[in-house]
XYZ file of C-alpha atoms in Angstrom:
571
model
C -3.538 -52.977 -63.523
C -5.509 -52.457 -60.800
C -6.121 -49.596 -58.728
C -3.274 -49.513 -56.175
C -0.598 -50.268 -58.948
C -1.537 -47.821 -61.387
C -1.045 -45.696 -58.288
C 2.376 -47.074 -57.106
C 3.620 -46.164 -60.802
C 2.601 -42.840 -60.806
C 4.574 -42.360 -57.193
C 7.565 -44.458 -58.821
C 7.677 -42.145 -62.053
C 10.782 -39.923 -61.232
C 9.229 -37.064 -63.885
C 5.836 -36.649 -61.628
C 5.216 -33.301 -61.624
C 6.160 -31.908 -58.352
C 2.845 -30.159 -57.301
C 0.803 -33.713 -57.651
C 3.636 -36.059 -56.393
C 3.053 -33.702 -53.125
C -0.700 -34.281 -53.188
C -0.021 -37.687 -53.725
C 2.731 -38.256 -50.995
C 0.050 -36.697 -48.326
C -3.058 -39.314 -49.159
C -0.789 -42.372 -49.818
C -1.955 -44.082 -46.617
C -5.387 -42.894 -47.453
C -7.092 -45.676 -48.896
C -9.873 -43.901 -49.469
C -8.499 -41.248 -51.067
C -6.061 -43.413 -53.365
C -8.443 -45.418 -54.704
C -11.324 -42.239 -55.491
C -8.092 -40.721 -57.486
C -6.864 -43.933 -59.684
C -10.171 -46.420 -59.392
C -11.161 -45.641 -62.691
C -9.939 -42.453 -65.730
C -12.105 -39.949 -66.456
C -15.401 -40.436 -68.722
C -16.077 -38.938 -71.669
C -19.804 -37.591 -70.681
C -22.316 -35.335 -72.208
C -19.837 -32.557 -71.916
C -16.443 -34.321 -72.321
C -14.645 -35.114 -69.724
C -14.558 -32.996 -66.105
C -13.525 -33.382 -62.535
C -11.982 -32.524 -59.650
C -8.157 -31.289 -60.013
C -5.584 -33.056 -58.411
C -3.550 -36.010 -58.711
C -4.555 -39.451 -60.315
C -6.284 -41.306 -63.415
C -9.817 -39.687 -62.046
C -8.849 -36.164 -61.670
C -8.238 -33.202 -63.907
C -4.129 -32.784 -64.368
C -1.578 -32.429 -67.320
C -1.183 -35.957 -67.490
C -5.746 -36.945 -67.851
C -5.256 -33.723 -70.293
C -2.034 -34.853 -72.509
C -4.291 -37.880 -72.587
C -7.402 -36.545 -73.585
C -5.055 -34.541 -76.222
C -3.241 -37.500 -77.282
C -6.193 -39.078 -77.958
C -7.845 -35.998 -80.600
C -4.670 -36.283 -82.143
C -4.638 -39.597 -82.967
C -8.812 -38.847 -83.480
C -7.815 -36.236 -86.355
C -5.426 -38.464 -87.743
C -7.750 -41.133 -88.556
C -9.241 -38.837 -91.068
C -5.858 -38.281 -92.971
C -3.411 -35.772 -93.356
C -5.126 -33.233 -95.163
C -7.834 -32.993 -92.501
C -5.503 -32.339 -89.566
C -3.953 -30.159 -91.187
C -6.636 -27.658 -90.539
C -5.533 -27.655 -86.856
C -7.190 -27.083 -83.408
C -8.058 -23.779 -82.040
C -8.358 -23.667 -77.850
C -9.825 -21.693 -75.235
C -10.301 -21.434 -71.726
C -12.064 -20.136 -68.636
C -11.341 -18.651 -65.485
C -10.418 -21.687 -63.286
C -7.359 -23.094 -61.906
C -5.094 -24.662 -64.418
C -7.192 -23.258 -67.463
C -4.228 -21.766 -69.515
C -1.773 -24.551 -68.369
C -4.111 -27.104 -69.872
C -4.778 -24.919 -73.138
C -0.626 -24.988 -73.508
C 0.071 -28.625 -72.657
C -2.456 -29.254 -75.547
C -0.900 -27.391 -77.846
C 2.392 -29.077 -76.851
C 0.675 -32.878 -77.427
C -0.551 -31.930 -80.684
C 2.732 -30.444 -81.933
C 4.088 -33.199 -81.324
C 1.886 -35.022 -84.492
C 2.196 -31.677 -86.712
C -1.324 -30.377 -85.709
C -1.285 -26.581 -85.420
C -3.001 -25.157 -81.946
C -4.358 -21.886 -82.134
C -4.496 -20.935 -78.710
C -6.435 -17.443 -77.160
C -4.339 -15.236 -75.362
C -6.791 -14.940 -72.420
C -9.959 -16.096 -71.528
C -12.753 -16.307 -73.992
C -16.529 -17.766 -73.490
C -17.122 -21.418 -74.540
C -19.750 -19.619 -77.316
C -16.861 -17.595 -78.898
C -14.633 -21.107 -79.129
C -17.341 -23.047 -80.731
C -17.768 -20.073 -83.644
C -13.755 -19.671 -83.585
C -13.901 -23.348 -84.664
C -16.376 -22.331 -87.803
C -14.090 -19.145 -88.536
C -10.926 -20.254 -88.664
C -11.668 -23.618 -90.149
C -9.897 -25.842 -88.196
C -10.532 -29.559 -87.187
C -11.344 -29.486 -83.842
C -11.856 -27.116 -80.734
C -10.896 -27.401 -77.412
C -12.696 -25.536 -74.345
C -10.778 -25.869 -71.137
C -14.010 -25.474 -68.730
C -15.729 -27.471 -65.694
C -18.527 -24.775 -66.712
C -20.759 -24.298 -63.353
C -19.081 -26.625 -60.960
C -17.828 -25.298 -58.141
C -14.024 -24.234 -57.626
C -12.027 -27.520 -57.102
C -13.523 -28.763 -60.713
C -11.695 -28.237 -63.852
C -13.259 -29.842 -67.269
C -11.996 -30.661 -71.391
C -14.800 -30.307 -73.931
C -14.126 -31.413 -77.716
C -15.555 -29.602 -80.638
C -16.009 -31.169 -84.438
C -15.225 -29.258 -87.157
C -18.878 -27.724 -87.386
C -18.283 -26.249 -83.771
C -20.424 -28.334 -81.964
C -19.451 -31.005 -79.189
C -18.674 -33.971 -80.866
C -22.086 -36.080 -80.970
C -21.903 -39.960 -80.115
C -20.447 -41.631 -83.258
C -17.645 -39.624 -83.480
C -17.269 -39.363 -79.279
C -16.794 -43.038 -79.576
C -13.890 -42.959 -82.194
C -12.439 -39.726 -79.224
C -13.073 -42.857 -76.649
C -11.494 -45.324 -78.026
C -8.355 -43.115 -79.010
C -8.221 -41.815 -75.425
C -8.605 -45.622 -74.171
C -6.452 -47.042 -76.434
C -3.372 -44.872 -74.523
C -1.808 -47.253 -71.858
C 0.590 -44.641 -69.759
C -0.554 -41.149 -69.739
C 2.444 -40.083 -67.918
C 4.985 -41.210 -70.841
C 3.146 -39.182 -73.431
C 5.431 -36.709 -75.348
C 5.101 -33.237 -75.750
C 6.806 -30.244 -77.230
C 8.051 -27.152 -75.702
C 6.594 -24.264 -75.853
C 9.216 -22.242 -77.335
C 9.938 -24.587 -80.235
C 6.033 -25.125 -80.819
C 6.162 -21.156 -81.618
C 9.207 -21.491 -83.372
C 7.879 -23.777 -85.993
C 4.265 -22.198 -86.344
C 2.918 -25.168 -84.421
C 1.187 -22.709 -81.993
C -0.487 -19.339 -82.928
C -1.822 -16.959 -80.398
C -5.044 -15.641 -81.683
C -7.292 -12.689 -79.792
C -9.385 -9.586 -80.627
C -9.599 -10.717 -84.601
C -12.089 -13.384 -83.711
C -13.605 -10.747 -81.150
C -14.357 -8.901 -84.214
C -15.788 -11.466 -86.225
C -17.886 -12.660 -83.687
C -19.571 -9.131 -82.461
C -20.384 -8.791 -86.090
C -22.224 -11.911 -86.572
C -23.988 -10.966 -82.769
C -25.553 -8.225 -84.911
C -27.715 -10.647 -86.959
C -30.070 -11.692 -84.013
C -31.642 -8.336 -83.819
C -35.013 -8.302 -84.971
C -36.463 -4.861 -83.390
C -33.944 -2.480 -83.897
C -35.997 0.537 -83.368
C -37.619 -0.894 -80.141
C -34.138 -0.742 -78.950
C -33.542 2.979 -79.761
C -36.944 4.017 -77.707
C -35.380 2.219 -75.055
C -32.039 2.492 -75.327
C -32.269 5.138 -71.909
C -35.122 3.349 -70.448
C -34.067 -0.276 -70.133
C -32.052 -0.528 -67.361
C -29.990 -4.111 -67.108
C -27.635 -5.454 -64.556
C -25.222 -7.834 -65.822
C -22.889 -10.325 -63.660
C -20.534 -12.521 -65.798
C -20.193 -14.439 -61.812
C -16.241 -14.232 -62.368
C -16.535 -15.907 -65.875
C -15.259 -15.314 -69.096
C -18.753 -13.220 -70.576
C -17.518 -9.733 -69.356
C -15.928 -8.561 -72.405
C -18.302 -9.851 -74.956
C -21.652 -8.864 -73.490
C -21.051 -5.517 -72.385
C -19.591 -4.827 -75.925
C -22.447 -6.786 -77.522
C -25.027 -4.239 -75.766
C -23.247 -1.193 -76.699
C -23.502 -2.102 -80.274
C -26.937 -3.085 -79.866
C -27.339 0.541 -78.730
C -28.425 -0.009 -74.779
C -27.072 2.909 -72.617
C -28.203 2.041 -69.206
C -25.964 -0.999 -68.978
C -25.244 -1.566 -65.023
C -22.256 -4.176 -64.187
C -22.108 -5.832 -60.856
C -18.167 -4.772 -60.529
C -17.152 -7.230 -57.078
C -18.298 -10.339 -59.955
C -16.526 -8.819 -63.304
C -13.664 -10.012 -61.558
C -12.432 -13.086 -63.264
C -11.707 -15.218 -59.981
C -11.346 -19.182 -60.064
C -12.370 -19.254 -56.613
C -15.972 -17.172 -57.391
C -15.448 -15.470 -54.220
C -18.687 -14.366 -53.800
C -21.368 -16.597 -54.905
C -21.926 -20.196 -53.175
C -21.997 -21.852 -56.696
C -21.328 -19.689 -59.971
C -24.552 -21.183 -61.691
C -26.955 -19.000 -62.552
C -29.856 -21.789 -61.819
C -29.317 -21.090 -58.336
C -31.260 -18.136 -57.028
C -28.091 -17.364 -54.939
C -26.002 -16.711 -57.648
C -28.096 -13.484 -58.034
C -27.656 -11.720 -54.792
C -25.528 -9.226 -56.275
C -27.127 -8.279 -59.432
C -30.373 -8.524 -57.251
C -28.850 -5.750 -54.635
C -27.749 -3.858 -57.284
C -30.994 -3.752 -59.158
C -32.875 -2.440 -56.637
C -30.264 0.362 -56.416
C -30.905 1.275 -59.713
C -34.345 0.121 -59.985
C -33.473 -1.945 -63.116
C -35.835 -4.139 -65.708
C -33.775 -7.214 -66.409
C -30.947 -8.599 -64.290
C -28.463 -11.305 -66.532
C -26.031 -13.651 -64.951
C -24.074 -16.312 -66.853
C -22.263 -18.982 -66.044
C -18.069 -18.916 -65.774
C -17.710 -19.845 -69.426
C -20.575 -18.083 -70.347
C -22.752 -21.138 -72.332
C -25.920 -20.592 -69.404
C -27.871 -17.550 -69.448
C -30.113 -16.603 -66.196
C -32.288 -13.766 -65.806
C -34.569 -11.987 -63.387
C -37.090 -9.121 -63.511
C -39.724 -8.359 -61.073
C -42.884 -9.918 -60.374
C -45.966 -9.130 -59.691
C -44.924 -8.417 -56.320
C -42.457 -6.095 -57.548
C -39.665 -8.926 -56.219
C -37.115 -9.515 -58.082
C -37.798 -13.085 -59.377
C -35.501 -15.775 -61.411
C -36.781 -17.201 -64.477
C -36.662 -21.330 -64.928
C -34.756 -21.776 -68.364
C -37.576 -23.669 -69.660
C -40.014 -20.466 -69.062
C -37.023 -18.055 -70.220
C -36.694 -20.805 -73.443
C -40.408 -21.032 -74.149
C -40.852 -16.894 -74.053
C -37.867 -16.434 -76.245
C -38.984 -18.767 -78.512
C -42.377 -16.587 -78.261
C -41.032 -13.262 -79.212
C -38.695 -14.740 -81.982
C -41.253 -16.385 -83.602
C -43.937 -13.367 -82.939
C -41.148 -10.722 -84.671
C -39.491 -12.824 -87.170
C -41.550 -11.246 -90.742
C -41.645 -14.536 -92.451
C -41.999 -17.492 -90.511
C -40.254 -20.503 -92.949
C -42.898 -23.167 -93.350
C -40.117 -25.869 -92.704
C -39.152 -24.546 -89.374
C -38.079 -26.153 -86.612
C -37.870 -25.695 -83.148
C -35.223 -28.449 -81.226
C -35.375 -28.612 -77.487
C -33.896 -31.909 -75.271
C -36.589 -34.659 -73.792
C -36.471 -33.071 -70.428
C -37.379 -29.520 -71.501
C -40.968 -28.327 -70.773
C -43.509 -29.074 -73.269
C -44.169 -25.452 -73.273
C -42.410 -25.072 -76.046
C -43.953 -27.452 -78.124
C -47.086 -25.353 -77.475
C -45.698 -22.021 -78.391
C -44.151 -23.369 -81.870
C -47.473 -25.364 -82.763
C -49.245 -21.725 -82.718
C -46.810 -19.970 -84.825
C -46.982 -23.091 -87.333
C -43.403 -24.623 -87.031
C -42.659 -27.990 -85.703
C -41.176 -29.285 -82.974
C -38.164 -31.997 -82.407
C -36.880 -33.396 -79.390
C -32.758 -35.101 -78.664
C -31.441 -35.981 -75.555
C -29.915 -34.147 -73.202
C -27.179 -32.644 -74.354
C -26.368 -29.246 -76.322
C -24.331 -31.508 -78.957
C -27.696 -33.260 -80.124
C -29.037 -29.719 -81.036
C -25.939 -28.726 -83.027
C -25.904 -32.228 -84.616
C -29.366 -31.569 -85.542
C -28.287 -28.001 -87.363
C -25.724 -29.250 -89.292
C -28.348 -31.970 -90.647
C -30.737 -29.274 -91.293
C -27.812 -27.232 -93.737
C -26.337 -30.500 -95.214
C -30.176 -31.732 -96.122
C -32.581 -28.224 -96.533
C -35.028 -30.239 -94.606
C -35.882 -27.955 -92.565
C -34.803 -24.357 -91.447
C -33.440 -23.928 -87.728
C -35.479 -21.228 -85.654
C -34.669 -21.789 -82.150
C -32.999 -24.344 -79.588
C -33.019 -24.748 -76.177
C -32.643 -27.092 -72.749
C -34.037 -26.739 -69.395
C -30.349 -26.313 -67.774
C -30.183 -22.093 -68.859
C -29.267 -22.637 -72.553
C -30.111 -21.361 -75.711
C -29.026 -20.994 -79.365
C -30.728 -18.397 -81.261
C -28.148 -18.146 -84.907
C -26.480 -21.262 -85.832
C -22.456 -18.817 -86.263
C -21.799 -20.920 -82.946
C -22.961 -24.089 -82.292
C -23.024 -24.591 -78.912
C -25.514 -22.580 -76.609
C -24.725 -18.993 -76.240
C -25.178 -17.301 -73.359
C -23.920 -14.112 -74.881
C -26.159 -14.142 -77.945
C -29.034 -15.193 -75.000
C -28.262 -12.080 -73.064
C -28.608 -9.756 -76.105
C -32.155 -11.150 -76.968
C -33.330 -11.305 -73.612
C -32.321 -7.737 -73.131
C -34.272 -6.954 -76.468
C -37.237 -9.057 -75.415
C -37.137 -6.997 -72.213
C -37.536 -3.949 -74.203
C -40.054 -5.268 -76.331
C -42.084 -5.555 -73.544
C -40.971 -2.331 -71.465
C -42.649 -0.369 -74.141
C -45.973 -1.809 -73.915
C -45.607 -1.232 -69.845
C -44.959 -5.013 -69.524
C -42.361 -6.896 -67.217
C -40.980 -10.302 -68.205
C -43.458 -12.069 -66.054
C -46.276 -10.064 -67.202
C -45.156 -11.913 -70.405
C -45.502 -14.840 -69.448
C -48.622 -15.108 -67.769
C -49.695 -14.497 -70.687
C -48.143 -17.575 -72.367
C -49.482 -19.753 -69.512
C -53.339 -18.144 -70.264
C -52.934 -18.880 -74.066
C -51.719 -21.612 -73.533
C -51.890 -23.698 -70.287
C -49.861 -23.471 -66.788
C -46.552 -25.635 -67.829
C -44.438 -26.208 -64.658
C -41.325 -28.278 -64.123
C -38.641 -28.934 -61.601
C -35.480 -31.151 -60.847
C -34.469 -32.740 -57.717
C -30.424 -33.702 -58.189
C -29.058 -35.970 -55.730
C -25.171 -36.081 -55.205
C -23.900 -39.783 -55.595
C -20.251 -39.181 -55.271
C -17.653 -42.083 -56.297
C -17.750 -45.824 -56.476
C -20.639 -46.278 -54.023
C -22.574 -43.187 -55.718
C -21.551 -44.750 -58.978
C -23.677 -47.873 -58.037
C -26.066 -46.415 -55.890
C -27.035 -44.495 -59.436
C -27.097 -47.797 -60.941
C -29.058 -49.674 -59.102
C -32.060 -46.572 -58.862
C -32.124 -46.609 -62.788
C -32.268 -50.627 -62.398
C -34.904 -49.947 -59.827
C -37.417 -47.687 -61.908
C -37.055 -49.949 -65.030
C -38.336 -52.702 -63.074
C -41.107 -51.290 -61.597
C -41.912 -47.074 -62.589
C -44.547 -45.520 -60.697
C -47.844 -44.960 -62.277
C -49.696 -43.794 -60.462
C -49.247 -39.950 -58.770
C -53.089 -38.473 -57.395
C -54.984 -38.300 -60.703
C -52.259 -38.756 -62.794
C -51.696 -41.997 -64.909
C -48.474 -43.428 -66.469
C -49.204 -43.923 -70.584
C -45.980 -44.419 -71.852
C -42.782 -45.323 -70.956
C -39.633 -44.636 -72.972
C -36.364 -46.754 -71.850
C -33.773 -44.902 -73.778
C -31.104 -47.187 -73.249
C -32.836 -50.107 -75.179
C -35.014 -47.553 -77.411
C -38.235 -48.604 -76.563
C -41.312 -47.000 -76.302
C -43.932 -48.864 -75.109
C -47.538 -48.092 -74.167
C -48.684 -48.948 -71.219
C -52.760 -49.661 -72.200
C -52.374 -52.797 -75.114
C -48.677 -53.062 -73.989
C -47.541 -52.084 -77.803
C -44.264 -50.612 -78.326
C -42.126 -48.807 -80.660
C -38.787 -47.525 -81.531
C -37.189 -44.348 -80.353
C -35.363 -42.766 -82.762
C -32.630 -41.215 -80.924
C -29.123 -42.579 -79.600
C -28.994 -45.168 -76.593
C -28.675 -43.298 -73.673
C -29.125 -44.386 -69.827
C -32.371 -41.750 -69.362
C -36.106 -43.243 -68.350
C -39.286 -40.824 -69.488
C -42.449 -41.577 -68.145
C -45.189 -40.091 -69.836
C -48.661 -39.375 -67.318
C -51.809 -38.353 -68.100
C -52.641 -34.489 -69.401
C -49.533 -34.028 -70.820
C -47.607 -34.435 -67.112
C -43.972 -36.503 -66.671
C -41.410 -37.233 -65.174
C -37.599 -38.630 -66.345
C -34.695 -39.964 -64.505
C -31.184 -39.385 -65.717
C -27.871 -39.677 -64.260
C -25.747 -36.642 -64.586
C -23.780 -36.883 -67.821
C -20.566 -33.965 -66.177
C -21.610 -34.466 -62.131
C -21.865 -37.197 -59.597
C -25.706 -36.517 -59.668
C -28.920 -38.562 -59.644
C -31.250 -36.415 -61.103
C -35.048 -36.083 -61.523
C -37.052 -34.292 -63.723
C -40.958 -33.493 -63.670
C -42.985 -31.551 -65.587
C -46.898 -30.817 -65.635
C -49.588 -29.151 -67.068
C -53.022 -27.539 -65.302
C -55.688 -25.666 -66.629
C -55.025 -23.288 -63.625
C -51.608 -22.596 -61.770
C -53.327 -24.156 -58.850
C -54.228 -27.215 -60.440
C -50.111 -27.680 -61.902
C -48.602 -26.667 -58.668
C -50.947 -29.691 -56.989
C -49.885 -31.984 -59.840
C -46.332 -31.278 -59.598
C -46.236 -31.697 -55.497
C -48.054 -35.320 -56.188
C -45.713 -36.643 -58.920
C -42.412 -34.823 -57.060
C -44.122 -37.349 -53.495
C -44.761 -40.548 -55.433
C -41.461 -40.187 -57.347
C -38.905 -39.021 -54.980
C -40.351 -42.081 -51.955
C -39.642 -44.538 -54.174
C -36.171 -43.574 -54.261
């Protein structure tokens, strides 16, 4: 069917829920409108599927959920009896609809016999990935749209190891969820009876428990913590998200006493009242925590995202401003101090960071003597890459992180962890305190040991079927003809990622990549300076990476204003 009759038989279906046969009834003679809701379902992307809420095949409902739950079921049941048997634990976030979606998947998957463990309130998207690994279920389900703004509501699926499910078994998900021809027909169970029968178990503080106590096993300066226990002070924001509970308890246990909360943002509020965007990579998401800090003159300020898998921080500069921290320098000094504390360095460790995180990194592991591994974009390819290292003793995880604000320092969850983030940060910040050093101080000095690494992204919004193609034909575009030249930079190599090519651009020879197709584009410049295009895998977004290297911070921040020019005109 095309567009306008899938649409005629979701206004002709005399069980439409009432709330979306309104929306629907006021945009029928909205063309427009119409066809942005039912042109096309919802993609599984990087992060599942996510959208706007509202009525049709390409928006967030219970009917695009009951699918997307219709679809694990029939996902868990190709494995066999035994294996669903295990059943699904859920969580969910803040936003509108959150808890309704966690219950109308429980009520899908009764329906097959699947048990649904479902939180009684909110919980961070960390705490449902290591749920997953403690209970030992099948599957997890995090009702989230993460950072996006209000109107957005998302479904992220978790394998059995607690990480997002990673593209072989995302396509067997896919095909499930595709293979369902009327979402609105699907069956589900009530409520009541799911309880009843044991089909749905509310689960809460046990898992709390569990999880503080593995949150303990990060700490690698105890006592540095004591001396500053009174000294360190922190503001922490959980920007209306789920991270209020966990991190504030997480730093009492650690043993920090001067723990400041920005109170008008501990308010869990789907609209996030008072930021712009609840992401803590923009600088306005701080404006709180930063008003607050200079109140009480704190050290570190922490923000995380709504479901609490993005970590940002800020401490002052050399100004004495109150600065925020790109993830890829708050990555590549985390990975500093771990590796710089940790007693006994394995000599099979491995550091695992995406393609379009700074090569900063890379830098700081190759002086401690571990190696280095890049995936794509995508959290899932790190966890994917942890459960290889158990299954195979190959090699012995130390650290992973991605330019977007997230990090994974213990493997308990398998998904970045904001909360586990914000207790080493805070311990980093101590670290550091002691010796009369801010977390800038820091890392100048990883930029004088080791070169001036600087990166940015420009995102452009591309938003439905024109943005769809618009995105298209720019990857198209830059396939055909890259730039290679940007001032005194070169291109060297370019890496197609959706054929797997590498080739190199001086005797034209070329090689495989060995990582997953994927629609991403990585040129490789001169003296170790990039730049990658990738579509947004969760967003309507065109976005652009760059990253450089100068011997001086004057010489990067002129490399990084040429490439950003000869890139971005060629849009």
């Amino acid at each position: 069917m095309n567009w306008k009759q899938i649409a005629e038989s979701w206004l002709a279906f005399d069980q439409l829920d009432e709330e979306l046969r309104t929306e629907l009834e006021q945009i029928k003679h909205d063309d427009q409108a119409m066809q942005d809701a039912f042109y096309e379902p919802l993609k599984f992307g990087t992060g599942g599927i996510r959208g706007v809420l509202g009525a049709g095949i390409n928006r967030m409902n219970i009917y695009t959920v009951r699918k997307a739950a219709k679809g694990l079921a029939l996902y868990l049941e190709r494995y066999g009896s035994d294996f669903k048997k295990h059943g699904v634990v859920v969580a969910y976030d803040s936003r509108y609809k959150s808890k309704e979606f966690a219950i109308e998947t429980a009520r899908v998957l009764g329906v097959h016999g699947i048990k649904t463990y479902v939180f009684t309130s909110l919980r961070p998207t960390p705490e449902l990935s290591f749920a997953v690994r403690h209970l030992g279920t099948a599957a997890g389900v995090m009702i989230t749209a993460s950072h996006n703004p209000p109107e957005y509501n998302g479904y992220k699926v978790y394998n059995e190891t607690g990480g997002q499910l990673p593209p072989e078994q995302a396509d067997l998900m896919i095909e499930k969820v595709n293979g369902i021809e009327n979402e609105l027909t699907i069956e589900v169970m009530d409520q009541e009876a799911l309880e009843e029968q044991g089909l749905l178990q509310w689960i809460d503080e046990d898992v709390d428990k569990a999880y503080l106590s593995e949150l303990k096993s990060i700490t690698l300066n105890a006592d540095v913590i004591s001396k500053q226990a009174d000294e360190l002070n922190i503001v922490f924001t959980p920007l209306h998200g789920t991270a209020g509970k966990l991190v504030t308890q997480g730093l009492k246990q650690l043993g920090f006493n001067q723990v400041h909360l920005v109170e008008e943002q501990m308010i869990a509020d789907p609209e996030f009242s008072t930021v712009e965007s609840p992401n803590p990579e923009e600088h306005q998401a701080f404006e709180y925590a930063i008003g607050l800090g200079e109140k009480v003159d704190a050290d570190i300020l922490v923000a995380t995202d709504p479901d609490a898998d993005r970590l940002g921080v800020a401490a002052k500069n050399a100004a004495g401003n109150y600065q925020v921290l790109s993830g890829n320098q708050l990555g590549a000094l985390m990975l500093d101090y771990i590796l710089a504390n940790t007693k006994e360095i394995p000599s099979n460790g491995m550091m695992i960071k995406t393609i379009v995180t700074s090569e900063l990194g890379r830098a700081v592991a190759e002086h401690y003597g571990i190696q280095s591994m890049d995936v794509l974009t995508g959290f899932k390819f790190i966890s994917e890459k942890i459960e290889e290292f158990q299954q195979t003793s190959t090699h012995t995880f130390m650290f992973g992180y991605e330019e977007s604000y997230g990090y994974l320092i213990n493997d308990f969850s398998r998904d970045k962890d904001a909360v586990q983030s914000t207790m080493m940060a805070c311990e980093m910040a101590a670290f550091y305190n002691e010796k009369g050093m801010t977390l800038f101080d820091a890392l100048e000095t990883l930029y004088e040991q080791h070169g001036y690494y600087i990166e940015d992204l420009h995102s452009v919004k591309m938003e439905g079927i024109d943005g769809a193609k618009e995105i298209a034909r720019l990857m198209d575009r830059f396939r055909e003809n890259p730039v290679n030249t940007a001032g005194d930079l070169n291109a060297e190599i370019v890496e197609d990622y959706t054929t797997g090519r590498r080739t190199y651009l001086a005797d034209g020879r070329e090689e495989e990549i060995e990582l997953p197709s994927a629609n991403v584009l990585k040129v490789k410049m001169s003296d170790d300076c990039w730049y990658c295009l990738r579509p947004s895998g969760t967003e309507p977004k065109m976005k652009f990476y760059f990253g450089v290297k100068g011997e001086t911070r004057e010489e990067a921040d002129r490399r990084l204003e040429q490439l950003k020019k000869a890139i971005l005109e060629n849009m």
